[in-house]
Amino acid sequence: MMERIGRAGERELLRSWGSEIEHGTLRQALTSARSNAVSGPVALMADAHVGIGATVGSVIPTEGAIIPAAVGVDLGCGMIAVRTDLAAAGLPDSLEPLLADVERAIPAGFAAHPRTTKAAERWLAANALPHSGGLTRKELAKIGPQLGTLGGGNHFVEVSLDDDERVWCVLHSGSRGIGNRLATRHIDGARRLCADLQRALEDRDLAYFLQADEQFGRYVDHMLWAQRYAFANRELMMDALLAAVGRAVGRRPAEAERINCHHNYAARETHDGREMWITRKGAIRARAGDRGVIPGSMGTDSYVVTGLGNPDSYDSAAHGAGRRMSRKRAKRDLSIDDFREAMAGRTWQNDRAERLVDESPMAYKDIATVMADQADLVRIDRVLTAVMNYKGC
């Protein structure tokens, strides 16, 4: 259920769908909503938590302006899921060999990757990076080898079962190192520009470009390219995951459905008759009929959904469970034994539990509550329970 929070004169500031939103999160969201660059109420999703500058789990409308830190540093991060023709009974009794094969097939973590695949070469040949002159040779060298790789943090690969015991392949990733570098450069550039032009900011991380600024077009070009790179990155990894599942079961599974959706991105859209930039920092697009994937955390369910097209949220919905604890606090306070207990029944990197404990389900909000809070934004079509989980660490 939506709650309206705060006004500035006649201007509505915030619409919130969360029943578990911390005070600091609301304070940060209200700060972003008061920005001179923002052209309407900010929509706060049910999984919202404090981020850098703009709140993770917020949808921000701007006209003739864009806030690079609101779009974030993992440009185009999102989810992809494939429903296969496999039934649970067709999976092998032990998924440990599949986990090992997936780890070989999909490089993960933050280390350098040595080679560029043929598929990555083809994509890059058709999608040259614009304005590449400002990047270092080292930064440019990572673009090819990282296309088709998972990364670390909360990025993951899962094999899951739906309520009909149908096998799904699911993964979460974004634009890797190149997206981060492009975004970071523009965030720094926006800070410098706003300081030079003395544009008023409550938070320097909310520095923005106006459409009239020379840097605006360059940022948009880089952002849109990185979003395409992230989309392709997920496609390539999904192909590798399906091939690994095929090796485990003796045939490549057929695809019944494929869903690929961003949840850290900005796009030109029309709302209330106005064309504007809609920045979704930790939110999926949920127009009427849009298909989406909303993951829980390690050890909890994920959801395949259809958007309901709620205009109050700018046709958006939450992107996941949302963090309840910082990574530092999770590593300090959470029990490894409790983490392992929460992961019972799944094949996962149990031997790396100490390195993954900041991704424990206890560090995240309850995904079932998030989904209940946004019943007016999406319809739940499938509930996915992971039987195998792989993360970069």
Short mmCIF file of C-alpha atoms in Angstrom, two decimals:
data_model
loop_
_atom_site.label_atom_id
_atom_site.label_comp_id
_atom_site.label_asym_id
_atom_site.label_seq_id
_atom_site.Cartn_x
_atom_site.Cartn_y
_atom_site.Cartn_z
CA MET A 1 0.00 0.00 0.00
CA MET A 2 1.41 3.38 -1.00
CA GLU A 3 2.07 6.11 1.58
CA ARG A 4 2.63 9.75 0.63
CA ILE A 5 5.43 11.36 2.65
CA GLY A 6 6.52 15.02 2.73
CA ARG A 7 5.74 18.14 0.78
CA ALA A 8 7.71 21.20 -0.30
CA GLY A 9 5.07 23.89 -0.78
CA GLU A 10 2.64 22.47 -3.35
CA ARG A 11 5.09 19.77 -4.39
CA GLU A 12 4.63 16.16 -3.30
CA LEU A 13 8.01 14.68 -2.41
CA LEU A 14 7.82 10.96 -1.76
CA ARG A 15 5.61 7.93 -2.35
CA SER A 16 6.60 4.86 -0.36
CA TRP A 17 5.55 1.21 -0.70
CA GLY A 18 7.67 -0.15 2.15
CA SER A 19 6.43 -1.41 5.51
CA GLU A 20 10.05 -1.85 6.67
CA ILE A 21 11.82 1.40 5.78
CA GLU A 22 14.46 2.76 8.15
CA HIS A 23 14.48 6.41 9.22
CA GLY A 24 17.83 7.04 7.52
CA THR A 25 16.46 5.65 4.27
CA LEU A 26 13.47 8.00 4.37
CA ARG A 27 15.72 10.95 5.20
CA GLN A 28 17.99 10.18 2.25
CA ALA A 29 15.05 9.68 -0.13
CA LEU A 30 13.53 13.01 0.92
CA THR A 31 16.88 14.72 0.29
CA SER A 32 16.98 13.40 -3.27
CA ALA A 33 13.32 14.35 -3.80
CA ARG A 34 14.12 17.98 -2.92
CA SER A 35 16.86 18.21 -5.57
CA ASN A 36 16.42 20.94 -8.17
CA ALA A 37 17.05 18.27 -10.82
CA VAL A 38 14.04 16.17 -9.77
CA SER A 39 10.75 16.90 -11.52
CA GLY A 40 8.21 14.91 -9.52
CA PRO A 41 7.70 12.73 -6.46
CA VAL A 42 10.32 10.05 -5.87
CA ALA A 43 8.83 6.55 -5.68
CA LEU A 44 10.38 4.50 -2.85
CA MET A 45 10.15 0.75 -3.34
CA ALA A 46 9.44 -1.80 -0.61
CA ASP A 47 13.06 -3.01 -0.56
CA ALA A 48 14.60 0.47 -0.15
CA HIS A 49 17.77 1.06 1.85
CA VAL A 50 20.48 3.71 2.10
CA GLY A 51 22.77 4.03 -0.91
CA ILE A 52 25.35 6.51 -2.17
CA GLY A 53 23.53 9.76 -2.85
CA ALA A 54 20.21 8.34 -3.98
CA THR A 55 18.46 5.56 -2.10
CA VAL A 56 18.73 2.01 -3.41
CA GLY A 57 15.15 1.07 -4.26
CA SER A 58 14.07 4.49 -5.53
CA VAL A 59 12.59 5.71 -8.81
CA ILE A 60 13.54 9.29 -9.69
CA PRO A 61 11.98 11.40 -12.47
CA THR A 62 14.02 14.19 -14.07
CA GLU A 63 13.34 16.48 -17.04
CA GLY A 64 16.30 17.89 -18.94
CA ALA A 65 18.65 16.61 -16.24
CA ILE A 66 20.18 13.40 -14.94
CA ILE A 67 21.92 12.46 -11.67
CA PRO A 68 24.77 10.00 -12.39
CA ALA A 69 25.05 8.73 -8.79
CA ALA A 70 21.32 7.99 -8.80
CA VAL A 71 21.78 5.67 -11.75
CA GLY A 72 24.68 4.17 -9.82
CA VAL A 73 28.00 2.52 -10.63
CA ASP A 74 26.78 -0.88 -11.83
CA LEU A 75 25.09 0.48 -14.92
CA GLY A 76 22.49 -1.90 -16.27
CA CYS A 77 22.72 -4.38 -13.40
CA GLY A 78 19.76 -6.74 -13.51
CA MET A 79 18.33 -10.23 -13.75
CA ILE A 80 17.84 -12.88 -16.38
CA ALA A 81 15.79 -16.05 -15.99
CA VAL A 82 14.95 -18.91 -18.35
CA ARG A 83 12.16 -21.43 -17.83
CA THR A 84 13.31 -24.70 -19.35
CA ASP A 85 11.49 -27.81 -20.45
CA LEU A 86 13.25 -29.82 -17.73
CA ALA A 87 11.41 -31.23 -14.74
CA ALA A 88 13.02 -31.55 -11.32
CA ALA A 89 13.14 -35.32 -11.74
CA GLY A 90 15.44 -34.84 -14.73
CA LEU A 91 18.22 -33.27 -12.64
CA PRO A 92 21.03 -35.50 -11.35
CA ASP A 93 20.85 -36.70 -7.75
CA SER A 94 23.94 -34.65 -6.87
CA LEU A 95 24.37 -31.11 -8.18
CA GLU A 96 27.97 -30.78 -6.95
CA PRO A 97 29.40 -31.67 -10.40
CA LEU A 98 27.08 -29.09 -11.99
CA LEU A 99 28.23 -26.43 -9.51
CA ALA A 100 31.86 -27.17 -10.39
CA ASP A 101 31.06 -27.02 -14.12
CA VAL A 102 29.23 -23.70 -13.76
CA GLU A 103 32.24 -22.29 -11.92
CA ARG A 104 34.43 -23.27 -14.88
CA ALA A 105 31.96 -22.00 -17.49
CA ILE A 106 31.13 -18.63 -15.87
CA PRO A 107 34.15 -16.77 -14.48
CA ALA A 108 33.35 -14.85 -11.31
CA GLY A 109 34.93 -12.58 -8.74
CA PHE A 110 36.91 -9.39 -9.23
CA ALA A 111 40.13 -10.91 -10.59
CA ALA A 112 41.20 -10.28 -14.18
CA HIS A 113 39.87 -12.68 -16.80
CA PRO A 114 42.40 -13.69 -19.46
CA ARG A 115 40.41 -14.08 -22.66
CA THR A 116 37.62 -12.67 -24.79
CA THR A 117 35.17 -15.23 -26.13
CA LYS A 118 34.13 -15.30 -29.78
CA ALA A 119 30.59 -14.30 -28.79
CA ALA A 120 31.93 -11.32 -26.84
CA GLU A 121 34.10 -10.31 -29.81
CA ARG A 122 31.06 -10.34 -32.09
CA TRP A 123 29.02 -8.18 -29.71
CA LEU A 124 31.83 -5.67 -29.26
CA ALA A 125 32.39 -5.46 -33.01
CA ALA A 126 28.76 -4.43 -33.44
CA ASN A 127 28.64 -2.20 -30.35
CA ALA A 128 31.72 -0.01 -30.17
CA LEU A 129 32.17 2.00 -26.98
CA PRO A 130 31.58 5.71 -27.77
CA HIS A 131 33.95 8.41 -26.48
CA SER A 132 36.60 5.90 -25.45
CA GLY A 133 39.46 8.39 -25.62
CA GLY A 134 39.34 9.26 -21.92
CA LEU A 135 39.85 5.68 -20.71
CA THR A 136 43.19 4.13 -19.85
CA ARG A 137 44.64 1.21 -21.77
CA LYS A 138 44.11 -1.00 -18.70
CA GLU A 139 40.43 -0.04 -18.48
CA LEU A 140 39.87 -0.69 -22.16
CA ALA A 141 41.65 -4.05 -21.95
CA LYS A 142 39.06 -5.40 -19.48
CA ILE A 143 36.02 -4.76 -21.67
CA GLY A 144 36.30 -7.90 -23.79
CA PRO A 145 37.44 -10.45 -21.20
CA GLN A 146 34.76 -9.36 -18.69
CA LEU A 147 31.86 -9.66 -21.15
CA GLY A 148 30.29 -12.94 -20.10
CA THR A 149 31.53 -12.91 -16.49
CA LEU A 150 29.65 -12.69 -13.20
CA GLY A 151 31.56 -10.36 -10.89
CA GLY A 152 31.22 -10.50 -7.11
CA GLY A 153 29.16 -9.02 -4.30
CA ASN A 154 25.49 -9.97 -4.58
CA HIS A 155 25.78 -11.26 -8.16
CA PHE A 156 24.83 -14.92 -8.44
CA VAL A 157 23.86 -17.89 -10.59
CA GLU A 158 21.08 -20.26 -9.54
CA VAL A 159 19.30 -23.34 -10.78
CA SER A 160 15.79 -23.21 -9.33
CA LEU A 161 12.46 -25.02 -9.30
CA ASP A 162 9.06 -23.38 -9.64
CA ASP A 163 5.78 -24.47 -8.04
CA ASP A 164 5.26 -26.96 -10.89
CA GLU A 165 8.70 -28.54 -10.34
CA ARG A 166 9.92 -26.98 -13.60
CA VAL A 167 13.64 -26.11 -13.79
CA TRP A 168 14.62 -22.46 -14.17
CA CYS A 169 18.09 -20.98 -14.75
CA VAL A 170 18.54 -17.60 -13.07
CA LEU A 171 21.40 -15.12 -12.76
CA HIS A 172 22.14 -11.59 -11.57
CA SER A 173 24.90 -9.35 -12.94
CA GLY A 174 25.64 -6.03 -14.61
CA SER A 175 28.19 -4.10 -16.67
CA ARG A 176 31.25 -5.24 -14.72
CA GLY A 177 34.38 -3.10 -14.46
CA ILE A 178 33.75 -0.92 -17.48
CA GLY A 179 30.33 0.16 -16.23
CA ASN A 180 31.82 1.03 -12.86
CA ARG A 181 34.65 3.07 -14.37
CA LEU A 182 32.40 4.99 -16.74
CA ALA A 183 29.89 5.75 -13.99
CA THR A 184 32.56 6.77 -11.47
CA ARG A 185 34.17 9.17 -13.93
CA HIS A 186 30.85 10.87 -14.63
CA ILE A 187 29.84 11.03 -10.96
CA ASP A 188 33.13 12.80 -10.25
CA GLY A 189 32.60 15.04 -13.27
CA ALA A 190 29.12 16.04 -12.11
CA ARG A 191 30.47 16.92 -8.66
CA ARG A 192 33.15 19.13 -10.18
CA LEU A 193 30.70 20.81 -12.56
CA CYS A 194 28.15 21.58 -9.85
CA ALA A 195 30.91 22.96 -7.63
CA ASP A 196 32.32 25.12 -10.46
CA LEU A 197 28.86 26.47 -11.37
CA GLN A 198 27.79 26.76 -7.71
CA ARG A 199 24.69 24.66 -8.20
CA ALA A 200 23.04 24.16 -4.83
CA LEU A 201 23.23 20.58 -3.53
CA GLU A 202 22.09 19.12 -0.22
CA ASP A 203 24.35 16.15 -0.92
CA ARG A 204 27.34 16.31 -3.27
CA ASP A 205 26.50 12.77 -4.41
CA LEU A 206 23.33 14.20 -5.95
CA ALA A 207 25.37 16.28 -8.40
CA TYR A 208 23.67 16.41 -11.78
CA PHE A 209 24.10 17.30 -15.42
CA LEU A 210 21.62 19.53 -17.23
CA GLN A 211 20.81 18.77 -20.84
CA ALA A 212 22.54 22.00 -21.85
CA ASP A 213 25.83 20.83 -20.27
CA GLU A 214 28.44 19.47 -22.65
CA GLN A 215 28.97 16.46 -20.34
CA PHE A 216 25.28 15.46 -20.43
CA GLY A 217 25.36 13.86 -23.87
CA ARG A 218 28.62 12.06 -23.20
CA TYR A 219 27.24 10.60 -19.98
CA VAL A 220 24.02 9.47 -21.64
CA ASP A 221 25.98 7.80 -24.46
CA HIS A 222 28.18 5.95 -21.97
CA MET A 223 25.25 5.00 -19.74
CA LEU A 224 23.15 3.59 -22.57
CA TRP A 225 26.12 1.66 -23.97
CA ALA A 226 26.89 0.17 -20.54
CA GLN A 227 23.25 -0.87 -20.17
CA ARG A 228 23.43 -2.70 -23.49
CA TYR A 229 26.72 -4.31 -22.37
CA ALA A 230 25.08 -5.50 -19.13
CA PHE A 231 22.12 -6.96 -21.04
CA ALA A 232 24.48 -8.82 -23.37
CA ASN A 233 26.62 -9.94 -20.44
CA ARG A 234 23.63 -11.70 -18.89
CA GLU A 235 22.65 -13.25 -22.23
CA LEU A 236 26.12 -14.74 -22.73
CA MET A 237 26.27 -16.13 -19.21
CA MET A 238 22.80 -17.62 -19.52
CA ASP A 239 23.86 -19.42 -22.68
CA ALA A 240 26.85 -20.82 -20.77
CA LEU A 241 24.64 -21.84 -17.84
CA LEU A 242 22.18 -23.66 -20.08
CA ALA A 243 25.06 -25.47 -21.74
CA ALA A 244 26.36 -26.57 -18.31
CA VAL A 245 22.90 -27.82 -17.31
CA GLY A 246 22.77 -29.64 -20.64
CA ARG A 247 26.03 -31.42 -19.90
CA ALA A 248 24.65 -32.47 -16.50
CA VAL A 249 21.42 -33.95 -17.89
CA GLY A 250 22.65 -35.25 -21.24
CA ARG A 251 20.89 -32.73 -23.50
CA ARG A 252 20.63 -28.97 -23.78
CA PRO A 253 17.30 -27.93 -22.25
CA ALA A 254 14.81 -26.15 -24.49
CA GLU A 255 13.72 -22.65 -23.50
CA ALA A 256 10.06 -22.04 -22.76
CA GLU A 257 10.59 -18.40 -21.72
CA ARG A 258 13.48 -15.94 -21.29
CA ILE A 259 13.22 -12.72 -19.23
CA ASN A 260 16.07 -10.18 -19.11
CA CYS A 261 15.48 -6.98 -17.14
CA HIS A 262 17.61 -4.14 -15.77
CA HIS A 263 17.16 -2.83 -12.25
CA ASN A 264 19.91 -0.15 -12.11
CA TYR A 265 19.37 2.12 -15.10
CA ALA A 266 17.79 5.19 -16.62
CA ALA A 267 15.51 5.43 -19.67
CA ARG A 268 13.50 8.06 -21.53
CA GLU A 269 9.82 7.49 -20.83
CA THR A 270 6.55 9.40 -20.96
CA HIS A 271 4.53 9.79 -17.76
CA ASP A 272 1.57 12.11 -17.21
CA GLY A 273 2.08 13.34 -20.76
CA ARG A 274 5.66 14.45 -20.06
CA GLU A 275 8.77 12.96 -21.59
CA MET A 276 11.42 12.54 -18.90
CA TRP A 277 14.30 10.45 -17.68
CA ILE A 278 13.19 7.77 -15.25
CA THR A 279 16.06 6.55 -13.11
CA ARG A 280 15.46 3.21 -11.41
CA LYS A 281 18.15 2.68 -8.80
CA GLY A 282 17.22 -0.77 -7.57
CA ALA A 283 13.83 -1.08 -9.28
CA ILE A 284 12.45 -2.89 -12.32
CA ARG A 285 10.13 -1.49 -14.97
CA ALA A 286 6.63 -2.88 -14.36
CA ARG A 287 4.35 -1.54 -17.07
CA ALA A 288 1.15 -3.51 -17.59
CA GLY A 289 2.29 -6.83 -19.04
CA ASP A 290 6.02 -6.34 -18.44
CA ARG A 291 7.74 -9.53 -17.28
CA GLY A 292 10.27 -9.26 -14.50
CA VAL A 293 12.43 -11.22 -12.08
CA ILE A 294 12.69 -10.20 -8.41
CA PRO A 295 15.27 -12.21 -6.47
CA GLY A 296 15.34 -12.84 -2.77
CA SER A 297 18.67 -13.45 -1.04
CA MET A 298 20.76 -16.60 -0.70
CA GLY A 299 18.50 -19.16 0.92
CA THR A 300 15.21 -17.46 0.04
CA ASP A 301 12.82 -17.60 -2.90
CA SER A 302 12.81 -15.46 -6.03
CA TYR A 303 9.75 -14.32 -7.99
CA VAL A 304 8.78 -14.13 -11.63
CA VAL A 305 6.24 -11.34 -12.00
CA THR A 306 4.08 -9.41 -14.43
CA GLY A 307 3.79 -5.64 -14.08
CA LEU A 308 0.45 -4.02 -13.32
CA GLY A 309 1.34 -0.57 -14.70
CA ASN A 310 0.81 1.56 -11.59
CA PRO A 311 1.37 5.20 -12.60
CA ASP A 312 2.09 6.28 -9.01
CA SER A 313 5.34 4.25 -9.15
CA TYR A 314 6.19 5.34 -12.71
CA ASP A 315 5.37 1.76 -13.72
CA SER A 316 8.05 0.35 -11.39
CA ALA A 317 8.50 -2.31 -8.71
CA ALA A 318 11.12 -3.46 -6.20
CA HIS A 319 14.22 -5.24 -7.48
CA GLY A 320 14.85 -7.68 -4.63
CA ALA A 321 14.94 -8.20 -0.89
CA GLY A 322 17.03 -5.12 -0.06
CA ARG A 323 19.79 -5.09 2.52
CA ARG A 324 18.95 -4.93 6.21
CA MET A 325 22.61 -4.96 7.33
CA SER A 326 25.72 -3.43 5.84
CA ARG A 327 28.33 -5.89 4.64
CA LYS A 328 30.67 -4.85 7.46
CA ARG A 329 28.02 -5.43 10.12
CA ALA A 330 26.96 -8.76 8.58
CA LYS A 331 30.54 -10.05 8.65
CA ARG A 332 30.90 -8.93 12.25
CA ASP A 333 27.57 -10.07 13.69
CA LEU A 334 26.23 -13.02 11.71
CA SER A 335 26.91 -16.61 12.65
CA ILE A 336 28.46 -18.94 10.09
CA ASP A 337 26.45 -21.82 11.57
CA ASP A 338 23.18 -19.89 11.16
CA PHE A 339 24.18 -19.06 7.59
CA ARG A 340 24.83 -22.70 6.78
CA GLU A 341 21.51 -23.68 8.37
CA ALA A 342 19.66 -21.13 6.22
CA MET A 343 21.25 -22.66 3.11
CA ALA A 344 20.21 -26.22 3.99
CA GLY A 345 18.81 -28.20 1.07
CA ARG A 346 20.80 -26.27 -1.55
CA THR A 347 24.04 -27.08 -3.32
CA TRP A 348 26.33 -24.09 -2.82
CA GLN A 349 29.88 -23.06 -1.95
CA ASN A 350 29.60 -24.28 1.62
CA ASP A 351 33.38 -24.37 1.97
CA ARG A 352 33.47 -20.59 1.36
CA ALA A 353 30.80 -19.68 3.91
CA GLU A 354 33.09 -17.34 5.83
CA ARG A 355 33.78 -15.33 2.68
CA LEU A 356 30.07 -15.23 1.73
CA VAL A 357 28.48 -14.52 5.12
CA ASP A 358 27.75 -10.89 4.18
CA GLU A 359 25.32 -12.40 1.62
CA SER A 360 23.49 -14.45 4.27
CA PRO A 361 19.68 -14.23 4.17
CA MET A 362 19.82 -12.65 7.64
CA ALA A 363 21.55 -9.61 6.11
CA TYR A 364 18.50 -8.95 3.90
CA LYS A 365 14.88 -7.97 4.35
CA ASP A 366 12.16 -10.58 4.12
CA ILE A 367 11.37 -10.97 0.43
CA ALA A 368 7.84 -12.24 1.16
CA THR A 369 7.09 -8.97 2.97
CA VAL A 370 8.51 -6.96 0.07
CA MET A 371 6.24 -8.80 -2.35
CA ALA A 372 3.18 -8.31 -0.14
CA ASP A 373 3.94 -4.58 0.12
CA GLN A 374 3.87 -4.17 -3.66
CA ALA A 375 0.80 -6.20 -4.53
CA ASP A 376 -0.49 -3.16 -6.46
CA LEU A 377 2.66 -3.01 -8.60
CA VAL A 378 3.17 -6.59 -9.82
CA ARG A 379 1.38 -9.92 -10.03
CA ILE A 380 3.34 -12.95 -8.85
CA ASP A 381 3.39 -15.61 -11.56
CA ARG A 382 6.02 -18.04 -10.29
CA VAL A 383 7.87 -18.61 -7.02
CA LEU A 384 11.36 -20.00 -7.60
CA THR A 385 13.26 -22.02 -5.01
CA ALA A 386 16.97 -22.47 -5.67
CA VAL A 387 18.48 -25.93 -5.56
CA MET A 388 21.96 -24.73 -6.62
CA ASN A 389 23.60 -21.37 -5.92
CA TYR A 390 26.92 -20.03 -7.21
CA LYS A 391 28.44 -16.68 -6.27
CA GLY A 392 31.63 -14.84 -7.04
CA CYS A 393 33.81 -14.38 -4.00
#
